[in-house]
Short mmCIF file of C-alpha atoms in Angstrom, two decimals:
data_model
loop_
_atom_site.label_atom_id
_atom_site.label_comp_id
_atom_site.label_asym_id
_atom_site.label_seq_id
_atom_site.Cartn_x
_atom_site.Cartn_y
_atom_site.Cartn_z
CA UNK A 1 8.20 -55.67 -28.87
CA UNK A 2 10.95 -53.43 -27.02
CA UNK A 3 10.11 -50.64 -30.37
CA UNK A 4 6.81 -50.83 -28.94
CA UNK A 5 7.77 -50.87 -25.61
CA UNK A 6 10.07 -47.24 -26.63
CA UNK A 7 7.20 -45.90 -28.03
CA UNK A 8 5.16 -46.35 -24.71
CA UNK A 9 7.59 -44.98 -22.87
CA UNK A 10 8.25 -41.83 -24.64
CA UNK A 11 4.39 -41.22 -25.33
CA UNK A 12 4.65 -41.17 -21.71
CA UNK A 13 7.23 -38.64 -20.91
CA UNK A 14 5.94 -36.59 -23.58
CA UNK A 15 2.90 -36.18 -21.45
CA UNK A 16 4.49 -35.92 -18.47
CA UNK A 17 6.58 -32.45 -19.86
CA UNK A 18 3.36 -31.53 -21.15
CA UNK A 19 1.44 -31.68 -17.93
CA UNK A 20 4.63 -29.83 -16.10
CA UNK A 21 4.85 -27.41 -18.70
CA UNK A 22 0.58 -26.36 -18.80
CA UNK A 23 0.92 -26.40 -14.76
CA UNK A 24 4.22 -24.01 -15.11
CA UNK A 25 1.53 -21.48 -17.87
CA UNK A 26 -1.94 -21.94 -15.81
CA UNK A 27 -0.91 -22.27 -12.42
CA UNK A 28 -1.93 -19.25 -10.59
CA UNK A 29 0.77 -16.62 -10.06
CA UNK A 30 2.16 -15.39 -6.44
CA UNK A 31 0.82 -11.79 -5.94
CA UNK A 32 2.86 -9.97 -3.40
CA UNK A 33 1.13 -8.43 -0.78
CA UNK A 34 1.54 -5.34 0.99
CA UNK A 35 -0.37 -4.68 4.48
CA UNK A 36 -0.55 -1.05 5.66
CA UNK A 37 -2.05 -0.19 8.65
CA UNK A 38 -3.06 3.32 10.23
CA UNK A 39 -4.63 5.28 13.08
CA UNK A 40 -6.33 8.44 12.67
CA UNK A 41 -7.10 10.41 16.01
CA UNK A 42 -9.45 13.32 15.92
CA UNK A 43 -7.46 15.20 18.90
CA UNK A 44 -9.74 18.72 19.10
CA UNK A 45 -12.32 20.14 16.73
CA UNK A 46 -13.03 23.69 16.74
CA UNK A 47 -15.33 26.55 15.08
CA UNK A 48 -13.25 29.32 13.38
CA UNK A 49 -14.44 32.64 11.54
CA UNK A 50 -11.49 33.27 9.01
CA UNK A 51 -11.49 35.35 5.98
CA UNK A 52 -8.58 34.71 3.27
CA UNK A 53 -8.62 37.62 1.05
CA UNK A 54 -5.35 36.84 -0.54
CA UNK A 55 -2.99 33.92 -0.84
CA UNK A 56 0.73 33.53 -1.85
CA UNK A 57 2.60 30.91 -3.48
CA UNK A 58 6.21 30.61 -2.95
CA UNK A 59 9.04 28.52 -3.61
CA UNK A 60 12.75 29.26 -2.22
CA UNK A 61 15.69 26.78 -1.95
CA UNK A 62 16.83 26.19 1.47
CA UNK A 63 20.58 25.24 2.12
CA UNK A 64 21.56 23.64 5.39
CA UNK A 65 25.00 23.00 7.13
CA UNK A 66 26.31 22.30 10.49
CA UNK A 67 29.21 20.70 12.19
CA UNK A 68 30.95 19.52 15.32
CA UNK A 69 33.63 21.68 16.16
CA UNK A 70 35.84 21.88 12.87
CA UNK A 71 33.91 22.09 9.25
CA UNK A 72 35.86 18.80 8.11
CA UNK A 73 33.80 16.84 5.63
CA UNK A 74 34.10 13.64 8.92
CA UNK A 75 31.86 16.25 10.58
CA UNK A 76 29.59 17.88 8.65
CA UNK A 77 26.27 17.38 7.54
CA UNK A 78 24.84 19.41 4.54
CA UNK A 79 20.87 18.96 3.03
CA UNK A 80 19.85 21.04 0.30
CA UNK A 81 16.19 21.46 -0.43
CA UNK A 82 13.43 23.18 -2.23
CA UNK A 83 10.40 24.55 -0.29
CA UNK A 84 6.83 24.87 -1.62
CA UNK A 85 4.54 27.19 -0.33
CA UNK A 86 0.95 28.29 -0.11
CA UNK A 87 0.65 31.06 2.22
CA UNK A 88 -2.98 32.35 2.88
CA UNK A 89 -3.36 35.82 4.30
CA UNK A 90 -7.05 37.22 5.66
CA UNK A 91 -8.75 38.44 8.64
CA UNK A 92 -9.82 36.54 12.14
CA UNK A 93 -13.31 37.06 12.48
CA UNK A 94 -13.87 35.13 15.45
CA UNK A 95 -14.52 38.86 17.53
CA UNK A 96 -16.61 40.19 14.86
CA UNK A 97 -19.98 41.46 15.91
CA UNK A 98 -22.98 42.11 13.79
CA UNK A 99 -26.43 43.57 15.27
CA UNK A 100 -29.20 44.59 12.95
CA UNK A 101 -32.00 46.88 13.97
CA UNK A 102 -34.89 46.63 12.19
CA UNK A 103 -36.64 49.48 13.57
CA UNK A 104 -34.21 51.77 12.51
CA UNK A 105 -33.02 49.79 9.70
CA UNK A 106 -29.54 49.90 10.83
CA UNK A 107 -27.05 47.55 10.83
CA UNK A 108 -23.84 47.79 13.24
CA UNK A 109 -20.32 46.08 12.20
CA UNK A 110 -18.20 46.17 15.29
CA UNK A 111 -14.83 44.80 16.38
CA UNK A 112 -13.50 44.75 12.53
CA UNK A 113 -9.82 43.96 12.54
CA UNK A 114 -8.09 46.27 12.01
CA UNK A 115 -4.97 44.20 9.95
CA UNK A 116 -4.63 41.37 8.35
CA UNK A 117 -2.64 38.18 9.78
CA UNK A 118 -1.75 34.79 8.49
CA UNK A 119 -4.23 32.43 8.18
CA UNK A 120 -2.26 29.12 7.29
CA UNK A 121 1.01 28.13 5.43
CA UNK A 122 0.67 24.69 3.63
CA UNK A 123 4.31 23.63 2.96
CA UNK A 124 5.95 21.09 1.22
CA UNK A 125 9.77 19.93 0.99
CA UNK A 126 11.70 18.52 -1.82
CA UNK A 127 15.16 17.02 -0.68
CA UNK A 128 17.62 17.68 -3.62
CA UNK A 129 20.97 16.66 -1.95
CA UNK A 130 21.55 15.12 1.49
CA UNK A 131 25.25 14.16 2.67
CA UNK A 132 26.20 13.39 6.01
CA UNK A 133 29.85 13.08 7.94
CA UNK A 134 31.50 9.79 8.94
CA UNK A 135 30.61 10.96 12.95
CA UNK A 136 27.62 13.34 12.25
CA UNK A 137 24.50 11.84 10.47
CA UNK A 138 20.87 13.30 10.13
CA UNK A 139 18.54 12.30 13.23
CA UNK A 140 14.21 12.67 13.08
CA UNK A 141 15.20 15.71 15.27
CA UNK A 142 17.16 17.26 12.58
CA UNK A 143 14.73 16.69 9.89
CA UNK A 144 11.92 17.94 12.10
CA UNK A 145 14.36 21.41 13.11
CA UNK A 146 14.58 21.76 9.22
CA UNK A 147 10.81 21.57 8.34
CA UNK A 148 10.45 24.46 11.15
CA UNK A 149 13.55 26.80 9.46
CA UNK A 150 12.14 26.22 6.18
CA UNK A 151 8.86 26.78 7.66
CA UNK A 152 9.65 30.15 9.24
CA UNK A 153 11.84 31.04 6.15
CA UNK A 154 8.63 30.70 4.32
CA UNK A 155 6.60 33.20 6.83
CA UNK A 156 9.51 35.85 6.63
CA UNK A 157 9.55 36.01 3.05
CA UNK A 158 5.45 36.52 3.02
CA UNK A 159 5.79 39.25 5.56
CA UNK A 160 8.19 40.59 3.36
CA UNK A 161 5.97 40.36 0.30
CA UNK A 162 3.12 42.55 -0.78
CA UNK A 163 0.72 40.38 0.55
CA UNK A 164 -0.38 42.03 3.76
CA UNK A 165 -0.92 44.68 1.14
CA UNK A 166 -2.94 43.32 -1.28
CA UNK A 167 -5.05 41.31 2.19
CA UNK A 168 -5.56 45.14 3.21
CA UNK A 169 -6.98 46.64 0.38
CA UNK A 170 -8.97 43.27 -0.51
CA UNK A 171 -10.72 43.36 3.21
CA UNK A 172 -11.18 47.60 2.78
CA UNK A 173 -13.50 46.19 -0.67
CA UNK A 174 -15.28 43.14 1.40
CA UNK A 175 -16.50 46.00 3.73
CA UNK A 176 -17.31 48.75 0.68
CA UNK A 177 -19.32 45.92 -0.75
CA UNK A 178 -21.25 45.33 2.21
CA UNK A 179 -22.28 48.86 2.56
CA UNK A 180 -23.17 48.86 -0.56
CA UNK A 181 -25.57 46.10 -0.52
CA UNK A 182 -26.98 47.29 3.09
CA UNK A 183 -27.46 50.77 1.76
CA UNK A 184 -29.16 49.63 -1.30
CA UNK A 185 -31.23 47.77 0.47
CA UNK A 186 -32.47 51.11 2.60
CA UNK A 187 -30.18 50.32 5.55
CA UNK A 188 -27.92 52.46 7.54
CA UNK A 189 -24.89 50.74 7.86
CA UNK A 190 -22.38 51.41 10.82
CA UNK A 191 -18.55 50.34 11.50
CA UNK A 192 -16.67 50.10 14.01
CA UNK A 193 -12.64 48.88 13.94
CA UNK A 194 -11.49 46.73 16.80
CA UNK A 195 -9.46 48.77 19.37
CA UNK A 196 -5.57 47.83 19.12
CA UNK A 197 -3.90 47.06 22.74
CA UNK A 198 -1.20 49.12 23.55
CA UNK A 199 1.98 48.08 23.67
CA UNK A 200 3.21 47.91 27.03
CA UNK A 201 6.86 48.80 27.68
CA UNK A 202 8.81 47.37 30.49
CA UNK A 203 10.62 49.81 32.73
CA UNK A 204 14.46 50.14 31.95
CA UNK A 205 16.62 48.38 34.52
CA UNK A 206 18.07 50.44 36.45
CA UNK A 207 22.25 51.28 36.24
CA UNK A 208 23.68 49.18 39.72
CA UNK A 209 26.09 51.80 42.06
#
């Protein structure tokens, strides 16, 4: 009677640490979840004419330092970085003026620019090293002073480059190739560069008695 009674009790338990043990395999797992939320605000939409006739990719590495006072390690701040660039060099066509006459079969170009600018530098920053002083950490300001140096580092270097070049002589074929299709078509094409404003010099101050 009490082997019987053993036997009961363990078929028992045995399917009690079976039932525990399927729950623990098939029980559905916990899935962490993540909740991101964002706003997107369409401030100002505007029409452009812009020609890119040449774009620049650069990449420079960017050091910065500064410190309160003394250049002790307490207060100093250094950030070395790596800046990616795509700098896109044309022609703003937004004065440009076309005016075909089809009695004479003559087409008029006016207001051409006369040089090329910079159309848009896409940017990206890679922070390689970042250390900061016991009284003289990195703020959103700094960051945000850093994106503009590395920024305007970018822009200096393009001016620098042969790009303006290269935009030049790719806007001079633009406006060959136009001709060329106008005239072959029987038309008279005319040009006409946009007028540069003078600079205007201030008068020099003059010496106090």
């Amino acid at each position: 009677m009490l082997r019987r009674l053993l036997l009961v009790l363990g078929l028992i338990g045995v399917f009690i640490a079976g039932f525990w043990i399927a729950r623990g395999i098939f029980k559905p797992r916990e899935h962490v979840v993540t909740q991101a939320e964002a706003s997107v605000l369409l401030e100002k939409m505007e029409t452009v004419a812009k020609l890119v006739t040449v774009e620049g990719y650069f990449t420079e590495l960017y050091s910065h330092k500064d410190y309160w006072r003394y250049d002790w390690w307490i207060f100093r701040k250094k950030a070395l970085l790596r800046v990616k660039a795509r700098v896109s060099v044309g022609y703003n066509l937004e004065g440009l003026d076309i005016n075909a006459d089809t009695a004479t079969k003559t087409i008029s170009i006016r207001n051409i620019p006369k040089e090329p600018e910079i159309i848009s530098i896409d940017h990206s920053i890679d922070y390689y090293d970042i250390s900061e002083g016991s009284f003289n950490a990195f703020t959103p300001e700094d960051y945000n002073k850093i994106n503009k140096k590395a920024r305007d580092l970018i822009e200096q270097k393009a001016k620098e480059s042969d790009l303006f070049k290269q935009a030049r002589e790719q806007g001079i074929e633009i406006i060959d190739l136009i001709r060329f299709i106008g005239e072959s078509a029987g038309w008279t094409v005319q040009q006409e560069t946009a007028a540069v404003k003078p600079k205007v010099e201030k008068p020099a101050a003059k010496p106090i008695d």
